[in-house]
Amino acid sequence: MTRPTVLVIAPMPAFPTSAGNRRRLVATCDALARGGFAVDLAYFAHEDQIYRRFGQHPPTDAAAMAGAFQRTFRIEPRAAIPLKTRARHFGLDDWCPDEVVEFVAWYGATYPKTRIVLVNYVFLSRCLAAVPPGTLTLIDTHDRFADRQAQYRPFRAEPNFFYTDTRSEAEGLDRADIVLAIQAEEARYFESLTRARVHLLPPHFPSRRPFRAPGRLARIGFLGHGNDPNLFSIGRFIEVWSADWTPDRPTLVVAGEICTGLGATPRPGVERAGYVACLEDFYDRVDLVVAPMLMGSGLKMKVAEALCFGLPVVGTRIGFEGFSPVARAHRCETVAEVKAMLLEMSGDAHGLAALTEVCADLFAGYNEVTRSAETSLLALLREHVGADLAGESQASPDIREEPVRTTILPGGRLTRVTGLVSSERDSPEHGLLVATARNPPPGSGPYAPERRRWFARAGTDMGSAGDGGVIDAEIVLSPEWVRGRTLPPALRATLAREIVGAVPDWEARASLVGGGSGHITLALALPSHLVTGRHPGAAFLLGPETVTEVTLGTATPLSLTQALPFVSRTRTDLAPVPASLTLDGADVPADDCVLLVLHDDLIGRVALPLGPRA
């Protein structure tokens, strides 16, 4: 029996579900599946780009997504998603580039029987203009974004996520037929803004374990993603918790990606558990979960998740928004109040039992609301597809797999693996991930999720030479090049010669303007961010016979009336700035050479003519 299809578009992957917005995405898709719908998931690779810009492997599991949904697609951004704006707020469509709109138009022409499109976040609402007539459109809001920056003022900070004004948010919501709100307070707010139908849909969290009351508190836990609200909130709580901590008090266990942003300085009474692959393992280790949130909107998934694992939770009023809390332990105003509440009940078995009972009732009431909301939404969707239920879903496309190919190099090997990425991390079999193709392999569909990846392994006995490992595509780098530097220098230099043949993101032509012992100075056009601030980077000077890894030194803007040669090939947002650039670790080359400039998410190739043609 075939099922009607819903196209879901999201700027985050569904798996691994390591962040609240991913949990919301999966919960919504699960609800659609329970209602008899098939889901096509299109991932606009916004988050992958952001992770790479900060020198991290993107935690994206394309293989898991392909296994969970009818079809999966990947939309590659062609320009950098702006994380800051000089205006008072972002424009409504600043985070929805043409490629998302182009995908929706392509999808509508390719799969015309799909009658429902759901977009995650109001900032992607622009793409709804491309859906075919008669298609039901939904926006899952996740959060309120109008004036979101005001939450940051008490912290003397500015957000690095989207925010806009009320007029723009209303305009975006009006583009949909149905607007989904994650909690009741935001549903009322959206109803005051938009002509669209607003539907409350809190995410359903099925109970995974019965509630259990601890006799005392030995370990309290916080599991979170490294976003600003989590970092600010748990950072403040850590300061308060550790200030006068003594060994007879509970230990705070902080886990998840947030540990990366908390720094390495030890704090009394605080344990950093790092990334958690298995949620059960974390919740088995703690007696109670703390939600000391001081900012943020939407619904705090960490609270719902802890409750579904049967753990009592103590937190702030903001942490429990959307749960209709009544207990004092769920309506604290400050992190100091949260701390006092925890210390008060630390050894109080009766008080902990009472709190656990309150949490069980809270969770039961919450899930009753979610079941009712889900039922009514699914009825709306079925009413729209009506008699066309049969014959809409189609078979998933074949995933293109290629043979593993290896190139033997001096000091190691380079291996190319093609297929769905189960993780963007290193391979025990093939070595360190050094690059990933931006686009699908030849012969795949235009938005296919599979990718070619290249791995390097150092060694002297690497078997017989092969071919096909050479990088000749449009690629993005792994953190090894700029942040990690764990491969031997000789192998890095050899790999640089392979990478220089890849499609560069930008190209320039330099002139030698000075040099001395162990350094040279060039005049050239550079992307503005390499001139205006310090940016992690790696660079290699490649001559006919040699490769030298050099250090990017001082870059100084030049006042020139004539523009210097510069071409941006893969990115539309790179602004060239004339500059002088010092390279440390190299003498003046004798022949023409190429400067390969690598930064977290970009490759630059600079021609340096020094021979008779100079």
mmCIF file of C-alpha atoms in Angstrom, residues 413-605:
data_model
loop_
_atom_site.group_PDB
_atom_site.id
_atom_site.type_symbol
_atom_site.label_atom_id
_atom_site.label_comp_id
_atom_site.label_asym_id
_atom_site.label_seq_id
_atom_site.Cartn_x
_atom_site.Cartn_y
_atom_site.Cartn_z
ATOM 1 C CA ARG A 413 48.315 6.623 0.757
ATOM 2 C CA LEU A 414 45.226 8.562 -0.321
ATOM 3 C CA THR A 415 41.946 6.625 -0.520
ATOM 4 C CA ARG A 416 38.704 7.710 -2.153
ATOM 5 C CA VAL A 417 35.459 6.282 -0.763
ATOM 6 C CA THR A 418 32.081 6.983 -2.370
ATOM 7 C CA GLY A 419 28.651 6.586 -0.845
ATOM 8 C CA LEU A 420 26.472 7.781 1.985
ATOM 9 C CA VAL A 421 28.351 9.300 4.881
ATOM 10 C CA SER A 422 27.615 7.508 8.135
ATOM 11 C CA SER A 423 29.750 10.058 9.957
ATOM 12 C CA GLU A 424 32.046 12.873 8.884
ATOM 13 C CA ARG A 425 34.849 11.577 11.042
ATOM 14 C CA ASP A 426 37.988 9.567 10.458
ATOM 15 C CA SER A 427 38.002 5.944 9.308
ATOM 16 C CA PRO A 428 39.749 3.130 11.206
ATOM 17 C CA GLU A 429 40.293 1.415 7.869
ATOM 18 C CA HIS A 430 41.311 4.278 5.606
ATOM 19 C CA GLY A 431 42.822 6.842 7.965
ATOM 20 C CA LEU A 432 42.253 10.528 8.492
ATOM 21 C CA LEU A 433 39.505 12.325 6.569
ATOM 22 C CA VAL A 434 41.137 15.099 4.524
ATOM 23 C CA ALA A 435 38.398 16.245 2.136
ATOM 24 C CA THR A 436 34.783 15.712 1.067
ATOM 25 C CA ALA A 437 33.267 16.506 -2.327
ATOM 26 C CA ARG A 438 30.728 19.312 -2.341
ATOM 27 C CA ASN A 439 28.653 17.705 -5.086
ATOM 28 C CA PRO A 440 27.294 14.213 -5.782
ATOM 29 C CA PRO A 441 29.504 11.810 -7.754
ATOM 30 C CA PRO A 442 29.124 11.674 -11.546
ATOM 31 C CA GLY A 443 26.031 9.787 -12.610
ATOM 32 C CA SER A 444 24.016 10.629 -9.486
ATOM 33 C CA GLY A 445 20.952 12.841 -9.357
ATOM 34 C CA PRO A 446 21.387 16.615 -8.961
ATOM 35 C CA TYR A 447 20.538 16.569 -5.236
ATOM 36 C CA ALA A 448 21.752 13.079 -4.356
ATOM 37 C CA PRO A 449 23.057 12.758 -0.771
ATOM 38 C CA GLU A 450 26.044 10.508 -1.480
ATOM 39 C CA ARG A 451 29.515 12.022 -1.647
ATOM 40 C CA ARG A 452 33.103 11.170 -2.453
ATOM 41 C CA ARG A 453 35.477 11.418 0.511
ATOM 42 C CA TRP A 454 39.261 11.224 0.667
ATOM 43 C CA PHE A 455 41.220 9.696 3.553
ATOM 44 C CA ALA A 456 44.969 9.715 4.171
ATOM 45 C CA ARG A 457 47.057 7.241 6.129
ATOM 46 C CA ALA A 458 50.744 7.596 6.900
ATOM 47 C CA GLY A 459 53.075 4.633 6.465
ATOM 48 C CA THR A 460 55.860 3.171 4.383
ATOM 49 C CA ASP A 461 54.402 -0.224 3.423
ATOM 50 C CA MET A 462 51.167 0.704 1.718
ATOM 51 C CA GLY A 463 50.863 -1.991 -0.949
ATOM 52 C CA SER A 464 50.843 -1.613 -4.692
ATOM 53 C CA ALA A 465 50.123 1.664 -6.425
ATOM 54 C CA GLY A 466 46.659 2.324 -7.792
ATOM 55 C CA ASP A 467 44.771 5.210 -9.305
ATOM 56 C CA GLY A 468 41.614 7.151 -8.657
ATOM 57 C CA GLY A 469 42.531 8.590 -5.298
ATOM 58 C CA VAL A 470 43.661 11.910 -6.722
ATOM 59 C CA ILE A 471 41.478 14.827 -5.667
ATOM 60 C CA ASP A 472 40.094 16.483 -8.788
ATOM 61 C CA ALA A 473 36.713 17.712 -7.612
ATOM 62 C CA GLU A 474 35.056 20.627 -5.844
ATOM 63 C CA ILE A 475 35.872 19.805 -2.224
ATOM 64 C CA VAL A 476 35.608 20.987 1.352
ATOM 65 C CA LEU A 477 38.449 20.399 3.773
ATOM 66 C CA SER A 478 38.543 18.472 7.009
ATOM 67 C CA PRO A 479 39.938 20.064 10.202
ATOM 68 C CA GLU A 480 43.249 18.220 9.643
ATOM 69 C CA TRP A 481 44.554 20.941 7.366
ATOM 70 C CA VAL A 482 44.009 23.991 9.510
ATOM 71 C CA ARG A 483 43.268 22.874 13.072
ATOM 72 C CA GLY A 484 44.519 19.318 13.513
ATOM 73 C CA ARG A 485 47.859 18.937 11.748
ATOM 74 C CA THR A 486 48.253 15.345 12.944
ATOM 75 C CA LEU A 487 49.626 13.858 9.724
ATOM 76 C CA PRO A 488 53.423 13.908 9.276
ATOM 77 C CA PRO A 489 54.653 17.127 7.591
ATOM 78 C CA ALA A 490 56.061 15.205 4.613
ATOM 79 C CA LEU A 491 52.698 13.542 3.930
ATOM 80 C CA ARG A 492 50.846 16.841 4.339
ATOM 81 C CA ALA A 493 53.167 18.357 1.740
ATOM 82 C CA THR A 494 52.549 15.442 -0.629
ATOM 83 C CA LEU A 495 48.793 15.727 -0.164
ATOM 84 C CA ALA A 496 48.989 19.452 -0.882
ATOM 85 C CA ARG A 497 50.218 18.601 -4.373
ATOM 86 C CA GLU A 498 47.147 16.393 -4.805
ATOM 87 C CA ILE A 499 44.790 19.073 -3.491
ATOM 88 C CA VAL A 500 46.210 21.807 -5.713
ATOM 89 C CA GLY A 501 44.392 20.112 -8.600
ATOM 90 C CA ALA A 502 41.014 20.466 -6.908
ATOM 91 C CA VAL A 503 38.606 23.196 -7.963
ATOM 92 C CA PRO A 504 39.624 26.258 -5.886
ATOM 93 C CA ASP A 505 37.079 28.473 -4.211
ATOM 94 C CA TRP A 506 39.127 31.503 -5.194
ATOM 95 C CA GLU A 507 42.140 32.234 -7.388
ATOM 96 C CA ALA A 508 44.549 35.149 -7.530
ATOM 97 C CA ARG A 509 47.848 36.173 -9.093
ATOM 98 C CA ALA A 510 50.637 37.535 -6.885
ATOM 99 C CA SER A 511 53.782 39.567 -7.386
ATOM 100 C CA LEU A 512 56.934 39.157 -5.325
ATOM 101 C CA VAL A 513 57.660 42.469 -3.581
ATOM 102 C CA GLY A 514 60.251 41.450 -1.006
ATOM 103 C CA GLY A 515 62.096 38.634 0.647
ATOM 104 C CA GLY A 516 64.781 37.718 3.110
ATOM 105 C CA SER A 517 66.074 34.799 5.097
ATOM 106 C CA GLY A 518 63.100 32.523 5.719
ATOM 107 C CA HIS A 519 60.370 34.843 4.484
ATOM 108 C CA ILE A 520 58.919 36.417 1.352
ATOM 109 C CA THR A 521 56.346 39.174 0.827
ATOM 110 C CA LEU A 522 53.718 39.150 -1.918
ATOM 111 C CA ALA A 523 51.263 41.676 -3.316
ATOM 112 C CA LEU A 524 47.926 40.131 -4.261
ATOM 113 C CA ALA A 525 44.177 40.260 -3.765
ATOM 114 C CA LEU A 526 42.925 38.211 -0.806
ATOM 115 C CA PRO A 527 39.419 37.449 0.488
ATOM 116 C CA SER A 528 38.595 40.237 2.921
ATOM 117 C CA HIS A 529 38.353 38.021 6.001
ATOM 118 C CA LEU A 530 42.005 36.987 5.567
ATOM 119 C CA VAL A 531 43.045 40.642 5.622
ATOM 120 C CA THR A 532 40.818 42.199 8.265
ATOM 121 C CA GLY A 533 41.335 39.655 11.043
ATOM 122 C CA ARG A 534 43.331 36.691 12.187
ATOM 123 C CA HIS A 535 41.933 33.514 10.716
ATOM 124 C CA PRO A 536 43.247 29.960 11.140
ATOM 125 C CA GLY A 537 44.920 28.827 7.957
ATOM 126 C CA ALA A 538 47.529 26.609 6.383
ATOM 127 C CA ALA A 539 49.580 27.356 3.281
ATOM 128 C CA PHE A 540 51.904 25.492 0.945
ATOM 129 C CA LEU A 541 54.328 26.856 -1.641
ATOM 130 C CA LEU A 542 54.479 24.439 -4.563
ATOM 131 C CA GLY A 543 57.307 24.585 -7.062
ATOM 132 C CA PRO A 544 58.084 22.220 -9.959
ATOM 133 C CA GLU A 545 59.952 19.801 -7.689
ATOM 134 C CA THR A 546 59.317 20.885 -4.094
ATOM 135 C CA VAL A 547 56.468 21.562 -1.686
ATOM 136 C CA THR A 548 57.054 23.698 1.415
ATOM 137 C CA GLU A 549 54.498 24.293 4.149
ATOM 138 C CA VAL A 550 54.692 27.959 5.092
ATOM 139 C CA THR A 551 53.069 30.156 7.724
ATOM 140 C CA LEU A 552 50.709 32.955 6.787
ATOM 141 C CA GLY A 553 52.176 36.068 8.360
ATOM 142 C CA THR A 554 51.027 39.665 8.357
ATOM 143 C CA ALA A 555 48.439 40.750 5.778
ATOM 144 C CA THR A 556 48.241 44.524 5.250
ATOM 145 C CA PRO A 557 45.656 46.265 3.027
ATOM 146 C CA LEU A 558 47.099 48.222 0.082
ATOM 147 C CA SER A 559 45.718 51.402 -1.455
ATOM 148 C CA LEU A 560 45.812 50.715 -5.191
ATOM 149 C CA THR A 561 44.001 52.374 -8.053
ATOM 150 C CA GLN A 562 44.195 49.239 -10.205
ATOM 151 C CA ALA A 563 42.492 46.028 -9.129
ATOM 152 C CA LEU A 564 44.608 42.915 -8.687
ATOM 153 C CA PRO A 565 43.545 39.662 -10.397
ATOM 154 C CA PHE A 566 41.013 37.698 -8.329
ATOM 155 C CA VAL A 567 38.318 35.168 -9.250
ATOM 156 C CA SER A 568 35.802 33.564 -6.876
ATOM 157 C CA ARG A 569 34.792 30.244 -8.417
ATOM 158 C CA THR A 570 32.486 28.516 -5.926
ATOM 159 C CA ARG A 571 31.381 31.285 -3.573
ATOM 160 C CA THR A 572 29.455 34.430 -4.380
ATOM 161 C CA ASP A 573 30.291 36.220 -1.135
ATOM 162 C CA LEU A 574 34.091 36.606 -1.262
ATOM 163 C CA ALA A 575 35.160 40.257 -1.483
ATOM 164 C CA PRO A 576 38.769 40.731 -2.723
ATOM 165 C CA VAL A 577 41.039 43.212 -0.927
ATOM 166 C CA PRO A 578 44.465 44.283 -2.308
ATOM 167 C CA ALA A 579 47.064 43.393 0.309
ATOM 168 C CA SER A 580 50.661 42.582 1.020
ATOM 169 C CA LEU A 581 51.127 39.143 2.555
ATOM 170 C CA THR A 582 54.197 37.813 4.322
ATOM 171 C CA LEU A 583 54.959 34.101 4.176
ATOM 172 C CA ASP A 584 57.230 32.779 6.895
ATOM 173 C CA GLY A 585 59.233 29.601 6.432
ATOM 174 C CA ALA A 586 60.165 30.035 2.773
ATOM 175 C CA ASP A 587 62.993 31.585 0.798
ATOM 176 C CA VAL A 588 62.536 33.338 -2.540
ATOM 177 C CA PRO A 589 61.678 30.575 -5.057
ATOM 178 C CA ALA A 590 63.834 30.133 -8.136
ATOM 179 C CA ASP A 591 60.949 29.195 -10.445
ATOM 180 C CA ASP A 592 57.283 29.863 -11.000
ATOM 181 C CA CYS A 593 55.241 28.423 -8.157
ATOM 182 C CA VAL A 594 51.748 28.191 -6.718
ATOM 183 C CA LEU A 595 50.663 29.246 -3.247
ATOM 184 C CA LEU A 596 47.920 26.974 -1.902
ATOM 185 C CA VAL A 597 45.978 28.721 0.878
ATOM 186 C CA LEU A 598 43.702 26.533 2.996
ATOM 187 C CA HIS A 599 41.253 27.852 5.557
ATOM 188 C CA ASP A 600 38.522 25.954 7.340
ATOM 189 C CA ASP A 601 35.984 25.827 4.530
ATOM 190 C CA LEU A 602 37.821 27.340 1.537
ATOM 191 C CA ILE A 603 40.677 26.619 -0.856
ATOM 192 C CA GLY A 604 42.646 29.444 -2.465
ATOM 193 C CA ARG A 605 45.129 29.023 -5.312
#
